[in-house]
Coordinates of C-alpha atoms and ligand atoms in Angstrom, one line a residue:
M8 CA 0.0 0.0 0.0
A9 CA 1.4 3.4 -0.9
T10 CA 2.0 5.9 1.8
P11 CA -0.2 9.0 1.3
P12 CA 1.8 12.0 0.3
V13 CA 2.6 14.4 3.0
P14 CA 0.9 17.8 2.5
L15 CA 3.1 20.7 1.4
R16 CA 5.0 21.8 4.5
V17 CA 3.9 25.2 5.7
A18 CA 5.9 27.2 8.2
L19 CA 6.4 30.8 8.8
V20 CA 9.9 32.2 8.3
N21 CA 11.4 34.0 11.3
G22 CA 8.3 33.7 13.3
S23 CA 10.0 34.9 16.5
F24 CA 11.7 37.9 14.9
E25 CA 15.1 36.7 15.9
S26 CA 16.7 37.8 12.6
P27 CA 18.4 40.1 12.0
V28 CA 19.9 40.7 15.4
V29 CA 19.3 44.2 16.8
T30 CA 20.6 46.1 19.8
D31 CA 17.8 47.9 21.7
M32 CA 15.4 48.6 18.8
A33 CA 15.6 49.1 15.0
F34 CA 13.5 50.0 12.0
L35 CA 14.3 47.5 9.4
P36 CA 13.3 47.0 5.8
D37 CA 10.8 44.2 5.1
A38 CA 11.5 41.0 3.1
S39 CA 10.3 42.6 -0.1
Q40 CA 13.3 45.1 -0.1
T41 CA 15.7 42.6 -1.6
Q42 CA 18.2 45.2 -2.7
V43 CA 18.6 46.5 0.9
P44 CA 20.8 44.8 3.4
G45 CA 19.6 44.0 6.9
R46 CA 16.1 43.3 6.0
V47 CA 13.7 41.1 8.1
P48 CA 13.5 37.6 6.6
G49 CA 10.0 36.3 5.9
W50 CA 7.9 39.3 7.0
R51 CA 6.3 41.9 4.8
T52 CA 4.4 45.0 5.7
T53 CA 1.8 47.1 3.9
A54 CA 3.5 50.2 5.2
S55 CA 4.5 52.6 2.4
D56 CA 8.1 52.8 3.8
H57 CA 8.3 49.0 4.1
M58 CA 9.7 49.3 7.6
I59 CA 9.3 46.8 10.4
E60 CA 10.1 47.6 14.0
V61 CA 12.1 45.0 15.9
W62 CA 13.0 45.2 19.6
H63 CA 15.6 43.4 21.7
S64 CA 14.4 41.8 24.9
G65 CA 14.6 44.3 27.8
F66 CA 14.5 47.4 25.7
Q67 CA 12.3 49.9 27.7
G68 CA 11.8 47.2 30.2
V69 CA 9.9 44.9 27.9
P70 CA 11.0 41.2 27.9
S71 CA 10.5 39.1 24.8
A72 CA 8.1 36.2 25.1
D73 CA 10.2 33.8 23.0
G74 CA 13.9 34.1 22.2
A75 CA 15.7 37.4 22.4
Q76 CA 13.7 39.7 20.1
F77 CA 10.1 40.7 19.2
A78 CA 8.3 43.1 16.9
E79 CA 6.0 46.0 17.2
L80 CA 3.1 45.8 14.8
N81 CA 3.3 49.3 13.4
A82 CA 6.6 51.0 12.8
N83 CA 5.9 54.5 11.5
E84 CA 2.3 54.1 10.2
V85 CA -0.7 51.9 10.6
S86 CA -0.1 48.8 8.6
T87 CA -0.5 45.1 8.3
L88 CA 2.3 42.7 8.9
Y89 CA 2.1 39.5 6.9
Q90 CA 3.6 36.4 5.2
D91 CA 2.2 34.7 2.1
L92 CA 2.7 30.9 2.1
P93 CA 2.0 28.3 -0.5
T94 CA -0.6 25.9 0.9
T95 CA -2.4 22.7 -0.1
P96 CA -6.2 23.0 0.0
G97 CA -7.7 20.9 2.8
T98 CA -4.6 21.1 5.0
K99 CA -5.1 21.9 8.6
L100 CA -2.9 24.8 9.7
Y101 CA -2.1 25.7 13.3
W102 CA -1.3 29.1 14.6
R103 CA 0.1 30.4 17.8
L104 CA 1.2 33.8 18.9
Y105 CA 2.2 36.0 21.8
H106 CA 0.7 39.5 22.1
R107 CA 1.3 42.4 24.5
G108 CA 0.3 46.0 24.9
R109 CA 2.9 48.8 25.0
Q110 CA 1.4 51.8 26.8
G111 CA -1.8 50.0 28.0
R112 CA -4.3 47.7 26.5
D113 CA -3.7 47.2 22.8
T114 CA -5.9 45.3 20.3
M115 CA -5.0 43.7 17.0
A116 CA -6.7 41.3 14.6
L117 CA -5.4 38.1 13.0
D118 CA -6.5 37.8 9.3
I119 CA -6.0 34.6 7.3
G120 CA -7.1 33.8 3.7
A121 CA -6.2 34.4 0.1
P122 CA -4.1 37.5 -0.4
G123 CA -6.5 40.5 -0.7
A124 CA -9.3 38.5 0.8
A125 CA -8.0 37.4 4.2
V126 CA -10.7 36.9 6.8
E127 CA -10.5 38.0 10.4
Q128 CA -10.0 35.0 12.6
R129 CA -9.8 36.6 16.0
R130 CA -9.1 39.8 17.9
F131 CA -6.6 40.0 20.8
T132 CA -6.5 42.6 23.6
D133 CA -3.6 42.6 26.1
G134 CA -2.2 45.0 28.6
N135 CA 1.4 46.0 29.0
T136 CA 2.3 43.8 32.0
A137 CA 2.2 40.3 30.5
W138 CA 2.3 38.5 27.2
G139 CA -1.0 36.8 26.1
R140 CA -0.6 33.5 24.4
Y141 CA -3.1 32.3 21.8
T142 CA -3.6 29.3 19.6
G143 CA -6.0 28.3 16.8
V144 CA -6.6 26.2 13.8
Y145 CA -7.3 27.2 10.2
T146 CA -8.2 24.8 7.4
V147 CA -7.1 25.8 3.9
P148 CA -10.3 26.1 1.7
A149 CA -10.6 24.5 -1.7
G150 CA -8.6 26.2 -4.5
Q151 CA -6.5 28.3 -2.1
N152 CA -2.9 27.6 -3.1
L153 CA -1.5 30.7 -1.5
T154 CA -2.5 31.8 2.0
R155 CA -1.9 35.1 3.7
F156 CA -1.3 35.2 7.5
A157 CA -1.6 38.8 8.6
F158 CA -1.7 41.0 11.7
R159 CA -3.7 44.2 11.7
S160 CA -3.7 46.9 14.3
I161 CA -7.2 47.7 15.7
S162 CA -6.4 50.1 18.6
A163 CA -3.6 51.0 20.9
A164 CA -3.6 52.6 24.3
G165 CA -2.4 56.2 23.9
G166 CA -4.4 56.7 20.8
N167 CA -1.6 56.4 18.3
R168 CA -2.0 53.2 16.3
G169 CA 1.6 53.4 15.3
I170 CA 2.6 52.7 18.8
G171 CA 1.7 49.4 20.4
N172 CA 0.8 45.8 19.7
F173 CA 3.9 43.8 20.5
L174 CA 4.2 40.4 18.8
D175 CA 6.4 37.4 19.4
G176 CA 6.8 33.6 19.0
I177 CA 4.5 33.3 16.1
F178 CA 3.9 29.9 14.5
F179 CA 1.6 29.3 11.5
G180 CA 1.9 26.0 9.7
T181 CA 1.2 22.4 9.3
A182 CA 1.4 19.8 12.0
P183 CA 4.7 17.9 12.4
A184 CA 5.1 15.0 10.0
V185 CA 7.9 12.7 10.7
V186 CA 9.2 10.6 7.8
L187 CA 11.6 7.6 8.5
R188 CA 14.0 6.2 6.0
K189 CA 15.9 3.1 6.8
T190 CA 19.0 1.6 5.1
A191 CA 21.3 -1.4 5.9
V192 CA 25.0 -1.3 5.3
P193 CA 26.3 -3.3 3.4
M194 CA 23.4 -3.7 1.1
G195 CA 24.0 -7.5 0.8
P196 CA 23.9 -10.3 0.2
V197 CA 25.8 -10.9 3.4
E198 CA 27.1 -14.0 5.1
V199 CA 26.1 -15.6 8.4
G200 CA 28.3 -14.0 11.1
D201 CA 28.6 -10.6 9.3
T202 CA 27.8 -7.4 10.9
L203 CA 25.0 -5.2 9.5
T204 CA 24.6 -1.5 10.3
Y205 CA 21.1 -0.2 10.3
R206 CA 20.7 3.6 9.8
I207 CA 17.5 5.4 10.2
T208 CA 17.0 9.0 9.2
A209 CA 14.1 10.9 10.7
T210 CA 13.1 14.2 9.0
N211 CA 10.2 16.4 9.9
E212 CA 8.3 17.3 6.7
G213 CA 5.7 19.2 8.7
G214 CA 5.7 22.7 9.9
G215 CA 5.7 22.4 13.7
E216 CA 8.3 20.6 15.7
A217 CA 7.8 16.9 16.3
E218 CA 7.7 16.8 20.1
N219 CA 8.7 14.0 22.4
L220 CA 10.0 12.0 19.4
V221 CA 10.9 8.4 20.3
L222 CA 12.2 6.1 17.6
T223 CA 12.1 2.4 18.3
D224 CA 13.5 -0.4 16.2
T225 CA 13.0 -4.1 17.0
V226 CA 16.1 -6.0 16.3
P227 CA 15.1 -8.1 13.3
D228 CA 14.5 -11.8 13.5
G229 CA 17.6 -13.8 12.7
T230 CA 20.1 -11.2 14.0
T231 CA 21.6 -10.4 17.4
Y232 CA 22.1 -6.8 18.6
L233 CA 25.8 -5.9 18.8
P234 CA 26.4 -4.4 22.2
G235 CA 27.7 -0.8 22.3
S236 CA 26.7 0.1 18.8
L237 CA 24.1 2.8 19.4
R238 CA 25.0 6.1 17.8
V239 CA 23.3 9.4 16.8
V240 CA 25.2 9.9 13.5
T241 CA 23.9 13.4 12.6
G242 CA 21.5 15.9 14.2
P243 CA 21.0 17.0 17.8
N244 CA 23.1 15.2 20.5
S245 CA 25.2 13.3 17.9
G246 CA 27.7 10.8 19.3
V247 CA 28.0 7.3 20.7
K248 CA 25.3 6.3 23.2
T249 CA 25.4 3.7 25.9
D250 CA 23.2 0.6 26.0
G251 CA 22.0 1.5 29.4
Q252 CA 18.7 3.3 29.9
G253 CA 18.4 6.7 31.6
D254 CA 21.9 8.0 31.0
D255 CA 21.6 9.5 27.5
Q256 CA 19.3 9.7 24.5
A257 CA 19.3 6.0 23.6
Y258 CA 19.3 2.5 25.1
Y259 CA 19.0 -1.1 24.2
D260 CA 15.9 -2.8 25.7
A261 CA 17.0 -6.4 26.2
A262 CA 13.6 -7.6 27.3
G263 CA 11.9 -6.2 24.2
D264 CA 15.0 -6.9 22.0
R265 CA 14.8 -3.4 20.5
V266 CA 16.7 -0.1 20.4
V267 CA 15.2 3.1 21.6
F268 CA 16.3 6.7 20.7
H269 CA 14.9 10.0 22.0
L270 CA 15.4 12.4 19.1
G271 CA 15.5 16.2 18.6
N272 CA 16.7 19.3 20.3
G273 CA 17.2 19.0 24.0
A274 CA 16.2 15.3 24.0
S275 CA 17.0 14.0 27.4
A276 CA 17.1 10.5 28.7
A277 CA 13.6 10.9 30.1
Q278 CA 11.9 12.7 27.2
G279 CA 12.5 13.5 23.6
G280 CA 12.9 17.1 22.6
G281 CA 11.4 18.7 19.5
L282 CA 12.6 17.8 16.0
P283 CA 12.5 20.9 13.9
N284 CA 11.1 20.9 10.4
T285 CA 13.2 20.4 7.3
L286 CA 13.4 24.2 6.9
A287 CA 15.4 24.4 10.1
L288 CA 17.0 21.0 10.0
P289 CA 17.1 19.9 6.3
A290 CA 18.9 16.6 6.9
G291 CA 16.9 15.7 10.0
T292 CA 18.7 13.3 12.3
T293 CA 20.2 9.9 11.6
V294 CA 20.8 7.1 14.1
E295 CA 22.4 3.8 13.7
Y296 CA 23.0 0.5 15.5
R297 CA 24.5 -2.9 14.5
V298 CA 23.5 -6.5 14.5
V299 CA 25.3 -9.7 13.8
V300 CA 23.6 -12.1 11.3
D301 CA 22.6 -15.3 13.1
R302 CA 23.3 -18.8 11.7
A303 CA 19.6 -19.3 11.4
S304 CA 19.4 -16.6 8.8
G305 CA 21.5 -18.6 6.3
G306 CA 19.8 -18.6 2.9
K307 CA 17.0 -16.3 4.2
R308 CA 16.1 -12.6 4.0
I309 CA 16.3 -10.4 7.0
A310 CA 13.5 -7.8 7.1
N311 CA 13.3 -4.8 9.3
T312 CA 11.1 -1.8 9.9
A313 CA 11.6 1.1 12.3
G314 CA 8.9 3.1 13.9
A315 CA 8.5 6.4 15.8
A316 CA 6.0 8.0 18.0
Y317 CA 5.7 11.7 18.6
E318 CA 3.4 14.5 19.5
N319 CA 1.9 17.5 17.8
R320 CA 1.6 20.1 20.5
L321 CA 0.3 22.9 18.3
G322 CA -3.3 22.4 19.3
E323 CA -5.1 22.6 22.7
E324 CA -4.3 19.0 23.5
P325 CA -1.2 17.1 22.4
E326 CA -1.9 14.8 19.5
R327 CA -0.2 11.4 19.3
L328 CA 1.3 10.6 15.9
T329 CA 3.3 7.7 14.6
A330 CA 5.6 7.0 11.6
T331 CA 6.9 3.8 10.1
S332 CA 9.9 3.4 7.9
N333 CA 10.3 1.5 4.7
E334 CA 11.0 -2.2 5.2
E335 CA 14.6 -2.9 4.6
T336 CA 15.5 -6.4 3.5
T337 CA 18.9 -8.0 3.3
Q338 CA 19.6 -11.3 1.6
V339 CA 21.8 -13.7 3.4
D340 CA 23.9 -16.3 1.5
P341 CA 23.4 -19.9 2.4
A342 CA 25.7 -21.2 5.2
A343 CA 26.7 -24.8 6.1
D344 CA 28.5 -25.7 9.2
L345 CA 30.4 -28.8 8.2
S346 CA 32.5 -30.9 10.6
V347 CA 34.9 -33.7 9.9
T348 CA 35.9 -36.6 12.2
K349 CA 38.7 -39.0 11.5
A350 CA 39.4 -42.2 13.3
A351 CA 41.7 -45.3 12.9
D352 CA 40.5 -48.7 13.8
A353 CA 43.8 -49.3 15.7
T354 CA 46.2 -46.6 16.7
T355 CA 49.2 -49.0 17.1
V356 CA 50.1 -51.3 14.2
T357 CA 53.2 -53.0 13.0
V358 CA 55.0 -52.5 9.7
G359 CA 53.3 -54.5 7.1
Q360 CA 49.9 -54.4 8.7
T361 CA 46.8 -52.7 7.3
V362 CA 45.6 -49.4 8.8
T363 CA 41.9 -48.6 8.4
Y364 CA 40.8 -44.9 8.6
R365 CA 37.2 -43.9 8.9
V366 CA 36.4 -40.3 7.9
S367 CA 33.0 -38.8 8.2
V368 CA 31.7 -35.4 7.2
H369 CA 28.5 -34.0 8.8
N370 CA 26.5 -31.0 7.8
K371 CA 25.1 -29.1 10.8
G372 CA 23.3 -26.7 8.6
P373 CA 21.5 -24.4 8.4
N374 CA 21.6 -24.9 4.6
R375 CA 22.5 -27.6 2.1
A376 CA 26.2 -27.7 1.4
T377 CA 27.5 -27.9 -2.2
G378 CA 30.9 -28.6 -3.7
V379 CA 31.9 -30.5 -0.5
T380 CA 35.5 -31.7 -0.8
V381 CA 37.7 -33.4 1.8
T382 CA 41.4 -33.4 1.4
D383 CA 42.9 -36.5 3.0
R384 CA 46.2 -37.3 1.6
L385 CA 48.0 -40.3 3.0
P386 CA 51.4 -39.4 4.5
E387 CA 54.7 -41.1 3.7
G388 CA 54.9 -44.6 5.1
L389 CA 51.4 -45.5 4.1
V390 CA 50.4 -47.1 0.8
L391 CA 46.8 -47.0 -0.1
L392 CA 45.1 -50.4 -0.6
S393 CA 41.5 -49.3 -1.1
A394 CA 39.1 -46.3 -0.7
K395 CA 35.4 -46.6 -0.2
A396 CA 33.5 -43.2 -0.4
S397 CA 29.8 -42.8 0.2
P398 CA 28.8 -40.6 -1.5
G399 CA 31.4 -39.4 -3.9
S400 CA 34.8 -40.6 -5.0
Y401 CA 38.3 -40.6 -3.8
D402 CA 41.2 -39.7 -6.0
R403 CA 44.3 -41.6 -4.8
D404 CA 46.7 -39.3 -6.7
T405 CA 45.5 -36.0 -5.2
G406 CA 44.1 -37.4 -1.9
R407 CA 40.9 -35.6 -2.6
W408 CA 37.5 -36.9 -1.7
T409 CA 34.8 -35.2 -3.9
V410 CA 31.7 -35.5 -1.8
G411 CA 29.4 -33.2 -3.8
A412 CA 26.2 -31.9 -2.2
L413 CA 25.4 -32.7 1.4
A414 CA 21.9 -32.0 2.8
E415 CA 21.5 -30.4 6.2
G416 CA 21.8 -33.1 8.8
A417 CA 23.4 -35.6 6.3
T418 CA 26.7 -37.4 6.9
A419 CA 29.1 -38.8 4.3
T420 CA 31.7 -41.4 5.0
L421 CA 35.0 -42.6 3.6
V422 CA 36.9 -45.7 4.6
L423 CA 40.6 -45.8 3.6
R424 CA 42.7 -48.9 4.0
A425 CA 46.4 -48.5 3.8
K426 CA 49.5 -50.6 4.4
A427 CA 52.1 -49.4 6.9
T428 CA 55.5 -49.5 5.3
R429 CA 57.7 -47.7 7.8
A430 CA 58.0 -47.5 11.5
G431 CA 57.3 -44.3 13.4
S432 CA 54.5 -42.0 14.4
V433 CA 52.2 -41.1 11.5
D434 CA 49.9 -38.1 11.5
N435 CA 47.0 -38.1 9.0
T436 CA 44.7 -35.1 8.6
A437 CA 41.4 -34.7 6.8
T438 CA 40.1 -31.2 6.0
V439 CA 36.6 -30.3 4.5
T440 CA 35.6 -27.3 2.4
A441 CA 32.5 -26.3 0.6
H442 CA 31.1 -23.5 -1.5
E443 CA 29.0 -22.1 1.4
K444 CA 30.3 -20.1 4.3
D445 CA 31.1 -22.2 7.4
P446 CA 30.2 -20.2 10.5
E447 CA 32.3 -22.5 12.7
P448 CA 35.5 -23.5 10.9
A449 CA 37.3 -24.9 13.9
D450 CA 35.8 -28.4 13.4
N451 CA 36.6 -28.6 9.7
T452 CA 39.7 -30.5 10.2
D453 CA 40.7 -33.6 12.2
T454 CA 43.9 -35.5 12.7
V455 CA 44.6 -39.0 13.9
T456 CA 48.0 -40.2 14.9
I457 CA 49.0 -43.9 14.8
C458 CA 52.1 -45.6 16.0
V459 CA 53.8 -48.0 13.5
E460 CA 56.1 -50.4 15.3
P461 CA 59.0 -52.1 13.5
A462 CA 58.4 -55.6 12.4
P463 CA 60.2 -58.2 14.5
S464 CA 63.7 -58.4 12.9
C465 CA 64.5 -62.1 13.4
C466 CA 61.1 -63.6 13.8
D467 CA 61.8 -66.4 11.5
P468 CA 65.5 -66.6 10.7
C469 CA 65.2 -70.0 9.1
A470 CA 62.6 -68.9 6.6
S471 CA 65.2 -67.1 4.5
E472 CA 67.6 -70.1 4.4
T473 CA 65.3 -72.4 2.5
Ligands
CA22 CA1 11.3 36.3 19.6
CA23 CA1 22.0 4.9 27.0
CA24 CA1 32.4 -26.3 10.7

């Protein structure tokens, strides 16, 4: 099923009037004055002089509501302060603002709608001792692809509409919309025992911050979490994270066999921060962890999906939202854990006697082995009498037993009979190989030692006289 497209991100630019930086107070050109330096990003005014008045927190004893700066609605003349934003019809837009009087109780209106036809949403009246905080919701009507968000002065204490109506911390835009993208490195195919790195990138394609963002990823079936591999690769709080819970922004939950990351600005061990939208944080934030491919995954596909939960706190009540990544699949090559055992019927023989070796190869899986070959060359002092392989064939010149394919759980045997021709200790080794990766190579070779004793030198001295 296709994921529905995320609506066009809407977010005001410079909603808190933090740019450009001013000392005390300044009249600055609006965003339309592209030829003038030092203009205010995002905001435009209907004032004929295109001037916007920006204050630094504390100037004339007025603290900002958000950040270090705020604006006064009218600079030199009564005007409307606005931004025009491309919008998708039907999208729900949230707004939030702080308003304050300057000399007493000031009143302003919020107008939203198509440019030239914006509709009054609400009026705000606040005194000069505290900031009022307001929130609301606006749904973009059909056919409206450009929406104006505008503040209009209604009245100001003192009678001069050019003085009053402070504004700060303005948000107008879409809900947060977290998008997760997951990749595995290497892409595969991989072998049993290999390490896979999963990377998950979270971006916020919405307007508002994604609050309390918690990313979880269940370690995929057929893999084992590699301890100490949690890391925030890019974005806020980047760096290595411990597996323990409560000490930083990530942990490994052994009971749930999953990794957990708190993402975003100010994300603490207890709670996630806010992940800014892609305007403020274009690359989002990327995390990673590692797993080791289990033996059981041989010849299979590893599939994995990450998820996230977060909150939209733009409305009256926090809204719980979730996101799911693409499913990342990794092919694992077949693997076969072969073992070889070699035994001799008797470990002490006399020169001239026959030695019988029994070699067996077993496939402990998880997959069928192909191209199975055992090298078992007889050492000096032994002369081959017969070889019986089942299955396969033994080449007496090369000492190679070509077994062929061996199913999981199957055993192949080889019986070698040789004549001892020389006294001494004789080591004989068999080693197995196959096309598939062997996750446990230590048991792929086996050696047996026999003692060949000299023949009695004068057992029958008369025999040679006749
Ligand atoms: Ca501000
Ligand atoms: Ca931790
Ligand atoms: Ca093995």
